[in-house]
Amino acid sequence: MSAPLHGMRVLDLSQQLPGPYATLLLAALGAEVTKIEPPAGDAARHLDPEMFENANAGKTSVVLDLKTDEDRRRLHELVRGHDVFVEGFRPGVAARLGCDAETLHAIRPRLVYCSISGAGQTGPLARHPTHDISLQAMAGVLTDGGDVTRIGVPWVDLATGSSAALAITAAWHAGEGCHLDLSMLDAAVAWARVKPSALEPGPEPTYGTLRTADGGRVVIALLEDAMWARLCVALGWTDWATEPGLAAYGDRRRRGAEIRDRLERDVARLTVAEVVALAEKHDLPLGPADATADPAAREQIGLRFPADGGPSCLPLPAALLRPLAPAPPRR
């Protein structure tokens, strides 16, 4: 893949995941990213070292203490030679540290200044501390009653970073200075509204995980009407196969609990291997819930994300092969 962002120079003061993921995408597309860390380092270095390494691969790290006049001057000098500035502070903090948009635009008017925050720069929650799951709650995606006891894939963080990278790229190509106000709340609400039916109560009839007779789990992702017909054949549901009231997805959604109950009972009589065999025979989106060891899945992932950093659908693999340069020692 060519480097479409070759020539873009980025200063990244953000920590944890949304901002660093945004600049990881920029770096993977050819931008030169310098990560500015406080003397204690990015909090993710200690909270989640593996995530830190992955999200900051391919960047150069510099330590600055912006509570000192000397290091604020050093930052201002760096800004003169950079095109993009990313910060992830709560509103008001950047101004106290002398790196707010107004101050830096006075130094470099064409700077693309991107603020990434929990809820935006203004409003009653602007200064409120928040994390990924907090924004999921505001977007209404935790209303199904299930308890969450661990950090899974932080999709709000990653959605925010992806949106920020896209906005930064567009602004950089426009060639004019600007202040981008990106928030995690934006991403959470926007993504939740793409599929509002996902927020409706009750189970999806044929979507999710199911228990099998041998104590395993399988995952089903079946929405299309034609696949519903094939599922009925596979499980011997002759009564439902020809029922007009279940032929359309919307009708099945209204009878979700009934369908789900029958599906769980029938799958519970089969082993994982038997479910996989049915899926192969009837061309159904059914398979092991943990497919990480599946040879076909591993081969497919290897094709999409070559270990040697070769051409890929996303530029991340090559970037991840380049480790973050260690932060220099403090003077």
mmCIF file of N, CA, C and O in Angstrom, residues 229-269:
data_model
loop_
_atom_site.group_PDB
_atom_site.id
_atom_site.type_symbol
_atom_site.label_atom_id
_atom_site.label_comp_id
_atom_site.label_asym_id
_atom_site.label_seq_id
_atom_site.Cartn_x
_atom_site.Cartn_y
_atom_site.Cartn_z
ATOM 1 N N ALA A 229 -35.221 -19.872 5.897
ATOM 2 C CA ALA A 229 -35.822 -21.053 5.274
ATOM 3 C C ALA A 229 -34.868 -22.245 5.351
ATOM 4 O O ALA A 229 -35.290 -23.379 5.636
ATOM 5 N N ARG A 230 -33.559 -21.993 5.135
ATOM 6 C CA ARG A 230 -32.587 -23.079 5.200
ATOM 7 C C ARG A 230 -32.409 -23.582 6.633
ATOM 8 O O ARG A 230 -32.200 -24.780 6.859
ATOM 9 N N LEU A 231 -32.505 -22.681 7.606
ATOM 10 C CA LEU A 231 -32.404 -23.090 9.008
ATOM 11 C C LEU A 231 -33.565 -24.006 9.379
ATOM 12 O O LEU A 231 -33.384 -25.013 10.091
ATOM 13 N N CYS A 232 -34.750 -23.682 8.906
ATOM 14 C CA CYS A 232 -35.921 -24.521 9.191
ATOM 15 C C CYS A 232 -35.725 -25.932 8.638
ATOM 16 O O CYS A 232 -36.064 -26.928 9.297
ATOM 17 N N VAL A 233 -35.162 -26.010 7.457
ATOM 18 C CA VAL A 233 -34.892 -27.322 6.871
ATOM 19 C C VAL A 233 -33.835 -28.062 7.684
ATOM 20 O O VAL A 233 -33.979 -29.252 8.002
ATOM 21 N N ALA A 234 -32.783 -27.374 8.061
ATOM 22 C CA ALA A 234 -31.683 -28.002 8.789
ATOM 23 C C ALA A 234 -32.134 -28.567 10.123
ATOM 24 O O ALA A 234 -31.697 -29.650 10.535
ATOM 25 N N LEU A 235 -33.028 -27.850 10.824
ATOM 26 C CA LEU A 235 -33.462 -28.274 12.154
ATOM 27 C C LEU A 235 -34.783 -29.037 12.135
ATOM 28 O O LEU A 235 -35.300 -29.415 13.193
ATOM 29 N N GLY A 236 -35.316 -29.277 10.937
ATOM 30 C CA GLY A 236 -36.560 -30.030 10.834
ATOM 31 C C GLY A 236 -37.788 -29.265 11.294
ATOM 32 O O GLY A 236 -38.770 -29.878 11.736
ATOM 33 N N TRP A 237 -37.770 -27.976 11.163
ATOM 34 C CA TRP A 237 -38.918 -27.162 11.576
ATOM 35 C C TRP A 237 -39.899 -27.076 10.398
ATOM 36 O O TRP A 237 -40.104 -26.029 9.792
ATOM 37 N N THR A 238 -40.514 -28.180 10.088
ATOM 38 C CA THR A 238 -41.414 -28.210 8.936
ATOM 39 C C THR A 238 -42.633 -27.322 9.140
ATOM 40 O O THR A 238 -43.189 -26.781 8.171
ATOM 41 N N ASP A 239 -43.070 -27.161 10.394
ATOM 42 C CA ASP A 239 -44.235 -26.318 10.658
ATOM 43 C C ASP A 239 -43.921 -24.851 10.409
ATOM 44 O O ASP A 239 -44.759 -24.099 9.908
ATOM 45 N N TRP A 240 -42.712 -24.417 10.746
ATOM 46 C CA TRP A 240 -42.349 -23.011 10.561
ATOM 47 C C TRP A 240 -41.810 -22.730 9.164
ATOM 48 O O TRP A 240 -41.818 -21.590 8.718
ATOM 49 N N ALA A 241 -41.342 -23.764 8.468
ATOM 50 C CA ALA A 241 -40.728 -23.552 7.151
ATOM 51 C C ALA A 241 -41.697 -22.912 6.163
ATOM 52 O O ALA A 241 -41.289 -22.153 5.283
ATOM 53 N N THR A 242 -42.974 -23.220 6.323
ATOM 54 C CA THR A 242 -43.965 -22.706 5.370
ATOM 55 C C THR A 242 -44.931 -21.720 6.001
ATOM 56 O O THR A 242 -45.927 -21.349 5.380
ATOM 57 N N GLU A 243 -44.645 -21.284 7.228
ATOM 58 C CA GLU A 243 -45.565 -20.361 7.909
ATOM 59 C C GLU A 243 -45.355 -18.937 7.398
ATOM 60 O O GLU A 243 -44.285 -18.344 7.610
ATOM 61 N N PRO A 244 -46.362 -18.342 6.736
ATOM 62 C CA PRO A 244 -46.193 -16.986 6.191
ATOM 63 C C PRO A 244 -45.848 -15.949 7.264
ATOM 64 O O PRO A 244 -45.128 -14.988 6.993
ATOM 65 N N GLY A 245 -46.348 -16.166 8.470
ATOM 66 C CA GLY A 245 -46.129 -15.203 9.533
ATOM 67 C C GLY A 245 -44.704 -15.160 10.052
ATOM 68 O O GLY A 245 -44.385 -14.314 10.902
ATOM 69 N N LEU A 246 -43.836 -16.040 9.555
ATOM 70 C CA LEU A 246 -42.430 -16.038 9.962
ATOM 71 C C LEU A 246 -41.479 -15.865 8.785
ATOM 72 O O LEU A 246 -40.258 -15.904 8.964
ATOM 73 N N ALA A 247 -42.027 -15.653 7.613
ATOM 74 C CA ALA A 247 -41.189 -15.590 6.417
ATOM 75 C C ALA A 247 -40.331 -14.331 6.372
ATOM 76 O O ALA A 247 -39.240 -14.342 5.800
ATOM 77 N N ALA A 248 -40.799 -13.241 6.989
ATOM 78 C CA ALA A 248 -40.061 -11.972 6.957
ATOM 79 C C ALA A 248 -39.376 -11.716 8.298
ATOM 80 O O ALA A 248 -39.922 -12.045 9.371
ATOM 81 N N TYR A 249 -38.199 -11.107 8.240
ATOM 82 C CA TYR A 249 -37.427 -10.869 9.458
ATOM 83 C C TYR A 249 -38.205 -10.052 10.485
ATOM 84 O O TYR A 249 -38.177 -10.343 11.682
ATOM 85 N N GLY A 250 -38.899 -9.021 10.036
ATOM 86 C CA GLY A 250 -39.654 -8.183 10.967
ATOM 87 C C GLY A 250 -40.669 -8.978 11.758
ATOM 88 O O GLY A 250 -40.865 -8.743 12.966
ATOM 89 N N ASP A 251 -41.315 -9.923 11.106
ATOM 90 C CA ASP A 251 -42.290 -10.772 11.801
ATOM 91 C C ASP A 251 -41.584 -11.689 12.790
ATOM 92 O O ASP A 251 -42.079 -11.917 13.902
ATOM 93 N N ARG A 252 -40.431 -12.222 12.401
ATOM 94 C CA ARG A 252 -39.677 -13.088 13.316
ATOM 95 C C ARG A 252 -39.176 -12.303 14.515
ATOM 96 O O ARG A 252 -39.131 -12.828 15.642
ATOM 97 N N ARG A 253 -38.829 -11.063 14.307
ATOM 98 C CA ARG A 253 -38.336 -10.229 15.419
ATOM 99 C C ARG A 253 -39.426 -10.065 16.475
ATOM 100 O O ARG A 253 -39.137 -10.070 17.678
ATOM 101 N N ARG A 254 -40.666 -9.950 16.036
ATOM 102 C CA ARG A 254 -41.772 -9.782 16.991
ATOM 103 C C ARG A 254 -42.050 -11.068 17.769
ATOM 104 O O ARG A 254 -42.642 -11.038 18.836
ATOM 105 N N ARG A 255 -41.622 -12.193 17.223
ATOM 106 C CA ARG A 255 -41.783 -13.473 17.910
ATOM 107 C C ARG A 255 -40.426 -14.015 18.367
ATOM 108 O O ARG A 255 -40.217 -15.218 18.457
ATOM 109 N N GLY A 256 -39.534 -13.087 18.658
ATOM 110 C CA GLY A 256 -38.163 -13.440 18.968
ATOM 111 C C GLY A 256 -38.006 -14.399 20.133
ATOM 112 O O GLY A 256 -37.224 -15.354 20.065
ATOM 113 N N ALA A 257 -38.739 -14.158 21.211
ATOM 114 C CA ALA A 257 -38.593 -15.017 22.395
ATOM 115 C C ALA A 257 -39.013 -16.446 22.092
ATOM 116 O O ALA A 257 -38.362 -17.405 22.526
ATOM 117 N N GLU A 258 -40.096 -16.606 21.337
ATOM 118 C CA GLU A 258 -40.595 -17.938 20.985
ATOM 119 C C GLU A 258 -39.588 -18.685 20.110
ATOM 120 O O GLU A 258 -39.279 -19.865 20.356
ATOM 121 N N ILE A 259 -39.076 -18.012 19.101
ATOM 122 C CA ILE A 259 -38.112 -18.642 18.202
ATOM 123 C C ILE A 259 -36.819 -18.962 18.943
ATOM 124 O O ILE A 259 -36.249 -20.055 18.799
ATOM 125 N N ARG A 260 -36.388 -18.009 19.739
ATOM 126 C CA ARG A 260 -35.131 -18.207 20.458
ATOM 127 C C ARG A 260 -35.219 -19.406 21.405
ATOM 128 O O ARG A 260 -34.274 -20.201 21.517
ATOM 129 N N ASP A 261 -36.341 -19.560 22.068
ATOM 130 C CA ASP A 261 -36.519 -20.668 22.995
ATOM 131 C C ASP A 261 -36.417 -22.011 22.274
ATOM 132 O O ASP A 261 -35.725 -22.931 22.732
ATOM 133 N N ARG A 262 -37.064 -22.125 21.131
ATOM 134 C CA ARG A 262 -37.011 -23.368 20.380
ATOM 135 C C ARG A 262 -35.614 -23.620 19.829
ATOM 136 O O ARG A 262 -35.113 -24.761 19.849
ATOM 137 N N LEU A 263 -34.967 -22.581 19.347
ATOM 138 C CA LEU A 263 -33.614 -22.704 18.816
ATOM 139 C C LEU A 263 -32.648 -23.184 19.896
ATOM 140 O O LEU A 263 -31.829 -24.089 19.665
ATOM 141 N N GLU A 264 -32.735 -22.607 21.085
ATOM 142 C CA GLU A 264 -31.843 -23.008 22.181
ATOM 143 C C GLU A 264 -32.057 -24.469 22.556
ATOM 144 O O GLU A 264 -31.093 -25.206 22.800
ATOM 145 N N ARG A 265 -33.328 -24.918 22.602
ATOM 146 C CA ARG A 265 -33.620 -26.313 22.950
ATOM 147 C C ARG A 265 -33.044 -27.271 21.917
ATOM 148 O O ARG A 265 -32.443 -28.290 22.263
ATOM 149 N N ASP A 266 -33.214 -26.948 20.638
ATOM 150 C CA ASP A 266 -32.769 -27.870 19.593
ATOM 151 C C ASP A 266 -31.250 -27.902 19.475
ATOM 152 O O ASP A 266 -30.658 -28.974 19.262
ATOM 153 N N VAL A 267 -30.607 -26.765 19.585
ATOM 154 C CA VAL A 267 -29.146 -26.743 19.510
ATOM 155 C C VAL A 267 -28.535 -27.430 20.725
ATOM 156 O O VAL A 267 -27.474 -28.059 20.631
ATOM 157 N N ALA A 268 -29.206 -27.349 21.868
ATOM 158 C CA ALA A 268 -28.698 -27.988 23.090
ATOM 159 C C ALA A 268 -28.661 -29.504 22.966
ATOM 160 O O ALA A 268 -28.027 -30.173 23.793
ATOM 161 N N ARG A 269 -29.311 -30.072 21.960
ATOM 162 C CA ARG A 269 -29.271 -31.514 21.735
ATOM 163 C C ARG A 269 -28.124 -31.921 20.814
ATOM 164 O O ARG A 269 -27.906 -33.112 20.576
#
